[in-house]
Short mmCIF file of C-alpha atoms in Angstrom, two decimals:
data_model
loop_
_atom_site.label_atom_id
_atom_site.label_comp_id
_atom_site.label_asym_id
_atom_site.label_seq_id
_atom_site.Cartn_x
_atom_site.Cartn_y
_atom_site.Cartn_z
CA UNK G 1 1.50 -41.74 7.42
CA UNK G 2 3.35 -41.84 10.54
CA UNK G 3 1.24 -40.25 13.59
CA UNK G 4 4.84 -38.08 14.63
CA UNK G 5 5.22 -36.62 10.92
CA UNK G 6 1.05 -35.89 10.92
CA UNK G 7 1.16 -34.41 14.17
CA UNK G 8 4.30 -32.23 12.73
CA UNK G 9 2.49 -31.40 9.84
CA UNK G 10 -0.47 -30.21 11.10
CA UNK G 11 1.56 -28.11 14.14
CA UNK G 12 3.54 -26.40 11.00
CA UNK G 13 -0.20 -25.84 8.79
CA UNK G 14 -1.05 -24.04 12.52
CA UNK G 15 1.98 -21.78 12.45
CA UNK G 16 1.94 -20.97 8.40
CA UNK G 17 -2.20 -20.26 8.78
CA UNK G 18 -2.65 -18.78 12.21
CA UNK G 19 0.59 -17.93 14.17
CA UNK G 20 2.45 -16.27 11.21
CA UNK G 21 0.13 -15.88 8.25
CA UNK G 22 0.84 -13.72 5.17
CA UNK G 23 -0.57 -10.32 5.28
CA UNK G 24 -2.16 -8.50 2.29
CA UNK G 25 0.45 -6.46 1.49
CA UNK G 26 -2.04 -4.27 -0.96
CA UNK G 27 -5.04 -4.02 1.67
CA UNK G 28 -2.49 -3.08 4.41
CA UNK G 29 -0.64 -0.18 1.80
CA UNK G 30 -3.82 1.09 0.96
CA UNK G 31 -5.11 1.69 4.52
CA UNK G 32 -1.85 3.46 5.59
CA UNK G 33 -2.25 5.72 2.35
CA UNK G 34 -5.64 6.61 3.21
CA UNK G 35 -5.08 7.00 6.50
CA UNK G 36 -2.37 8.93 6.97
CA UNK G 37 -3.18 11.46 3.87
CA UNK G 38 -6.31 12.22 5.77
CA UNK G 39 -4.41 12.85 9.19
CA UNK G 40 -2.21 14.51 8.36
CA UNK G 41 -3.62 16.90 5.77
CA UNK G 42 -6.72 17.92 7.73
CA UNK G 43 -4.46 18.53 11.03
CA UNK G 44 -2.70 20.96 8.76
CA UNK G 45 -5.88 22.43 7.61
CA UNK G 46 -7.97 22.64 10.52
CA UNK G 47 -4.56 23.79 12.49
CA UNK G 48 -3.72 26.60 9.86
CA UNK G 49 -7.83 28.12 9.75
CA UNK G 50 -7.46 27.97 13.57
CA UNK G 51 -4.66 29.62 13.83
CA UNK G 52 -5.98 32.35 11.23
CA UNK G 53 -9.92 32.67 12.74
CA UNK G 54 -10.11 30.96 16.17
CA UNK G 55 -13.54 30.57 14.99
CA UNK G 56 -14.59 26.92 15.88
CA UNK G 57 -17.04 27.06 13.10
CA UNK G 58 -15.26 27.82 10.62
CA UNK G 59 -12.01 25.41 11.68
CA UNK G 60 -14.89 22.51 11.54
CA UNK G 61 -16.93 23.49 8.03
CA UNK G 62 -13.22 23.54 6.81
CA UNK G 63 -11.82 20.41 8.35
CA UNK G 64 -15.10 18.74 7.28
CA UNK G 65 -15.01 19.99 3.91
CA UNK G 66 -11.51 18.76 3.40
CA UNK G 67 -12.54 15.23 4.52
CA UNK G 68 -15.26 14.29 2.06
CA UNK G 69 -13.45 16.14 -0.59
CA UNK G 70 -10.43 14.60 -0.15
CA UNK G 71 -11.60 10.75 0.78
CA UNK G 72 -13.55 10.87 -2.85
CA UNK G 73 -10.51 12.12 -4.27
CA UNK G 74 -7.83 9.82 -2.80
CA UNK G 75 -10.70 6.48 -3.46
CA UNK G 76 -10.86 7.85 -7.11
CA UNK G 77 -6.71 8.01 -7.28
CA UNK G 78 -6.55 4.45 -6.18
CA UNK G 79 -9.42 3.42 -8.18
CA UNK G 80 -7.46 5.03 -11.58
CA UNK G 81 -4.26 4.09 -10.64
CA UNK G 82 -5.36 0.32 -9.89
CA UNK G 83 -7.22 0.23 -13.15
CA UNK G 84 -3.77 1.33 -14.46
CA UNK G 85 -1.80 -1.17 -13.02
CA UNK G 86 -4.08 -3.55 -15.15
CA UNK G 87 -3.94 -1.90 -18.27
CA UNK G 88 -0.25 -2.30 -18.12
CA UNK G 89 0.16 -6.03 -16.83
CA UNK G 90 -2.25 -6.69 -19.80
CA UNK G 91 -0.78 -4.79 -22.63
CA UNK G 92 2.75 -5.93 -21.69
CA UNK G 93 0.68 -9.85 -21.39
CA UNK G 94 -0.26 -9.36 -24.85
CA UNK G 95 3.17 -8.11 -26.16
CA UNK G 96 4.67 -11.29 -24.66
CA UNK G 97 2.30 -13.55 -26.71
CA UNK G 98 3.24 -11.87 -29.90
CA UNK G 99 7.16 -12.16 -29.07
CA UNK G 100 6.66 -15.91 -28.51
CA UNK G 101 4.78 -16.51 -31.58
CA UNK G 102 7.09 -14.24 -33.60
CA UNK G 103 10.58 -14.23 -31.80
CA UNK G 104 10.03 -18.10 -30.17
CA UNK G 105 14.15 -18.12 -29.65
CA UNK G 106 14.89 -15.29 -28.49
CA UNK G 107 12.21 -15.34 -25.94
CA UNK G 108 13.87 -18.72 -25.29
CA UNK G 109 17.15 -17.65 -24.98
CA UNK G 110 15.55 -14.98 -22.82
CA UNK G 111 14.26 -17.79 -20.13
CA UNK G 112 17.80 -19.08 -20.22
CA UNK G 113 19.36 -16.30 -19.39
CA UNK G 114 17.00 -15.68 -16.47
CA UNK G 115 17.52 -18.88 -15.21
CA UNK G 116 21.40 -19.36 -15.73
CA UNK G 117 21.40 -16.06 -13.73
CA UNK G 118 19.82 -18.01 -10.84
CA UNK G 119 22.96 -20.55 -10.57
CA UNK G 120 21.18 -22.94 -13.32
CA UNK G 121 23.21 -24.94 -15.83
CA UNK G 122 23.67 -27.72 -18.04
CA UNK G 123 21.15 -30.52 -18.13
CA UNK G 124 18.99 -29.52 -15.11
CA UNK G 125 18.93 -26.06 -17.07
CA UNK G 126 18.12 -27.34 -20.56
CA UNK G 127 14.87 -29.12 -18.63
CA UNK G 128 14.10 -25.80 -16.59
CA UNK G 129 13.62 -24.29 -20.22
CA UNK G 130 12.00 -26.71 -22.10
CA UNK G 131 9.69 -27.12 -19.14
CA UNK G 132 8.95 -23.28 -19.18
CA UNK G 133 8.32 -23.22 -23.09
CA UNK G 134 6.18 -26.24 -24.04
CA UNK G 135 3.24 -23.87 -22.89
CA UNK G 136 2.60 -20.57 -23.62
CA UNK G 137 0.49 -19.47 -20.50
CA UNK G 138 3.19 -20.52 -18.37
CA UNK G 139 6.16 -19.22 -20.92
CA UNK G 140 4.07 -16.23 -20.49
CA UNK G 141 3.52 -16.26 -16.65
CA UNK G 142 7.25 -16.95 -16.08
CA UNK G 143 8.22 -13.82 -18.15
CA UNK G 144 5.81 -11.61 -16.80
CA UNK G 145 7.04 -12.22 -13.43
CA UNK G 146 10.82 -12.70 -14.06
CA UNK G 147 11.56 -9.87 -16.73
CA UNK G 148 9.33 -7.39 -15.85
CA UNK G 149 8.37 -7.52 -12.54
CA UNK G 150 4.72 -7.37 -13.14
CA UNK G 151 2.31 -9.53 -11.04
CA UNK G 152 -0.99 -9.85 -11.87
CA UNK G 153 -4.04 -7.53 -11.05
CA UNK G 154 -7.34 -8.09 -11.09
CA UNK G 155 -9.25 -5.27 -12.26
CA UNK G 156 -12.27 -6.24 -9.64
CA UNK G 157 -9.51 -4.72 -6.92
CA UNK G 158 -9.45 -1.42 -8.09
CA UNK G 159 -12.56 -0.84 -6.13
CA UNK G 160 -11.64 -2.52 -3.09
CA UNK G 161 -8.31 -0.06 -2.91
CA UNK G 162 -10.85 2.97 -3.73
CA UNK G 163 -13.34 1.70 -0.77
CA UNK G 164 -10.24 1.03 1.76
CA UNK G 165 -8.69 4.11 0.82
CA UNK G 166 -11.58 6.40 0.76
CA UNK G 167 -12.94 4.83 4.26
CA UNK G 168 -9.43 5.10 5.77
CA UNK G 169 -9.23 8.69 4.87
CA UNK G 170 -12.46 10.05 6.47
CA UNK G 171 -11.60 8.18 9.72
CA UNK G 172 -8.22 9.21 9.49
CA UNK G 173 -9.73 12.68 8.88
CA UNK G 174 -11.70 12.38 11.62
CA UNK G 175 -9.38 12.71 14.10
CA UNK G 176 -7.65 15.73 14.13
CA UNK G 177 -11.51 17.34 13.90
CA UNK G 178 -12.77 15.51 16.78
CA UNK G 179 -11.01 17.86 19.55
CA UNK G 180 -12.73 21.16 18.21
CA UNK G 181 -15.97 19.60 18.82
CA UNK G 182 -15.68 19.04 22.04
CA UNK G 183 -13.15 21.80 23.37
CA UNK G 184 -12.24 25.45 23.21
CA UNK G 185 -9.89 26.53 20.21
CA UNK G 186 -6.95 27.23 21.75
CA UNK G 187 -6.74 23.72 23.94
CA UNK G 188 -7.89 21.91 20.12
CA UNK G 189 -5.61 22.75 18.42
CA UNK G 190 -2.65 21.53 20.66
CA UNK G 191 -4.95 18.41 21.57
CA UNK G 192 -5.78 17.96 17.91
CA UNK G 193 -1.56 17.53 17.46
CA UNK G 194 -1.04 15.16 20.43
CA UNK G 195 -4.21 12.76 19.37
CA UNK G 196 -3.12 13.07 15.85
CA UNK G 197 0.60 12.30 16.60
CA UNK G 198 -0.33 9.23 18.66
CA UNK G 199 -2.87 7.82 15.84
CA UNK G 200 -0.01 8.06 13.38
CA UNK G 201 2.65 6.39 16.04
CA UNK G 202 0.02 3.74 16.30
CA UNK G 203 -0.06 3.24 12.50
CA UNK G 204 3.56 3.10 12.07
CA UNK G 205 3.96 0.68 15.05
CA UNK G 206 1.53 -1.60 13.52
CA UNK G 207 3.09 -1.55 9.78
CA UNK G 208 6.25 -2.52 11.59
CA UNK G 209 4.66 -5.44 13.10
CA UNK G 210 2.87 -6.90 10.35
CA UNK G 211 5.94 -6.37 7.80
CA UNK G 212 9.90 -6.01 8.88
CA UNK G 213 11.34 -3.26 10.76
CA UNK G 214 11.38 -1.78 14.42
CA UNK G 215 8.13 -1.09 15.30
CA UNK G 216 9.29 1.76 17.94
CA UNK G 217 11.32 3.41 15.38
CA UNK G 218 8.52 3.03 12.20
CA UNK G 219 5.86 4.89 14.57
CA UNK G 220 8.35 7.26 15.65
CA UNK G 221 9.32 7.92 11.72
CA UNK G 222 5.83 8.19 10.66
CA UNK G 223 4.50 10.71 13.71
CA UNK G 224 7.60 12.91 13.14
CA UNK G 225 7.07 12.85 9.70
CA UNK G 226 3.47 13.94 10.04
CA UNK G 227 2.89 16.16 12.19
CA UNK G 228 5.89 18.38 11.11
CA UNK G 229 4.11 17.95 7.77
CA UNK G 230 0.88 19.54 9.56
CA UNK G 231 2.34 22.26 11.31
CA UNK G 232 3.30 23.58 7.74
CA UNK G 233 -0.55 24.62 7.88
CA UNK G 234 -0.12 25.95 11.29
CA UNK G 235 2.13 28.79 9.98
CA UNK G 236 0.36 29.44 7.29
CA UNK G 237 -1.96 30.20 9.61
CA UNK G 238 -0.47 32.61 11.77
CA UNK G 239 1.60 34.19 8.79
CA UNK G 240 -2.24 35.26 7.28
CA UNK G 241 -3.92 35.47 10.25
CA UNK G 242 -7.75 37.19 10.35
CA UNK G 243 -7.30 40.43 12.45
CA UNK G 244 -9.72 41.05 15.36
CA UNK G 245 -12.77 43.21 14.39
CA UNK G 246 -12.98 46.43 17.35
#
């Protein structure tokens, strides 16, 4: 092979693997779901009981609470709903099989269509299809992918989306609790917003990054959207707030 078109290749196997490489699009959905749930719920909690007690005890045993409650809950709702998501690529696998053994041309007529869609015809389209259909897995594949907009999912994810989820929702939890361990009530509670608002900034700014989209405006987006989420605790709190005992 010419040394020029080696040393091309290997500078454009660099840029595809290390200077621009796909992100996990499921890993990186699952953390922000985790992660933000737990922010932003638990600043609304620990915010509202505040408000309500200014009892740093209780604002803690609640925000605490909330976080191991709610991390088990949100692993167990990715867990499900991954386990879901399989259960439905598979039956609607299995219903494709059966159409292909007992519609074979419709389901090629089906591919056809598809493919004439894309700009495909005459001879180069007749091969496209008779390429597809001489086997099943890939007949299959193609109209898994193509008419239903399925892709595959491996069942053995489900628990990595419950572990990333859960994980990302205690230390997303975390957060807004840290603040009333360390400081009086009334300074927490406003320090609890700011931390929490720049954690959630940070996590927008990254998604932006790593996907499409302004990564200024995406954190922006996503701390607005949060904390005046939160602060819907916050009133709650001071609607029903504990009077002082004489």
């Amino acid at each position: 092979m010419d040394t020029i078109l080696q040393k091309t290749i290997h500078e454009e196997i660099f840029h595809h693997n290390h200077t621009d490489p796909h992100k996990s699009g499921a890993g990186l959905s699952d953390f922000i779901l985790g992660a933000q749930d737990g922010l932003v719920n638990v600043l609304g909690v620990v915010l509202g009981i505040a408000a309500a007690t200014n009892d740093v005890r209780v604002v803690l045993v609640a925000g605490l609470a909330t976080t191991f409650a709610e991390s088990i809950s949100m692993g167990a709702v990715a867990y499900t709903t991954t386990l879901a998501d399989a259960d439905l690529y598979q039956s609607e696998r299995e219903r494709e099989y059966r159409h292909i053994l007992e519609a074979p041309n419709l389901e090629k007529q089906e591919i056809r269509d598809i493919y004439e869609s894309k700009g495909f015809s005459g001879e180069l389209l007749d091969r496209i299809v008779e390429t597809i259909t001489a086997k099943q897995d890939v007949w299959v594949a193609v109209m898994m992918a193509e008419e239903h907009q399925l892709s595959p999912v491996d069942r053995k994810s489900a628990m990595k989306a419950a572990w990333v989820v859960g994980l990302s929702a205690i230390i997303g939890s975390l957060v807004p609790i840290v603040p009333f361990m360390l400081l009086p009530v009334a300074t927490s509670m406003w320090m609890s917003v700011l931390v929490t608002a720049l954690v959630l900034f940070g996590i927008g700014f990254y998604k932006a990054r790593v996907t499409v989209g302004k990564p200024m405006r995406s954190g922006t987006e996503m701390m607005l959207i949060g904390t005046i989420s939160a602060m819907a605790g916050y009133l709650v709190g001071v609607l029903l707030k504990v009077p002082t005992l004489p």
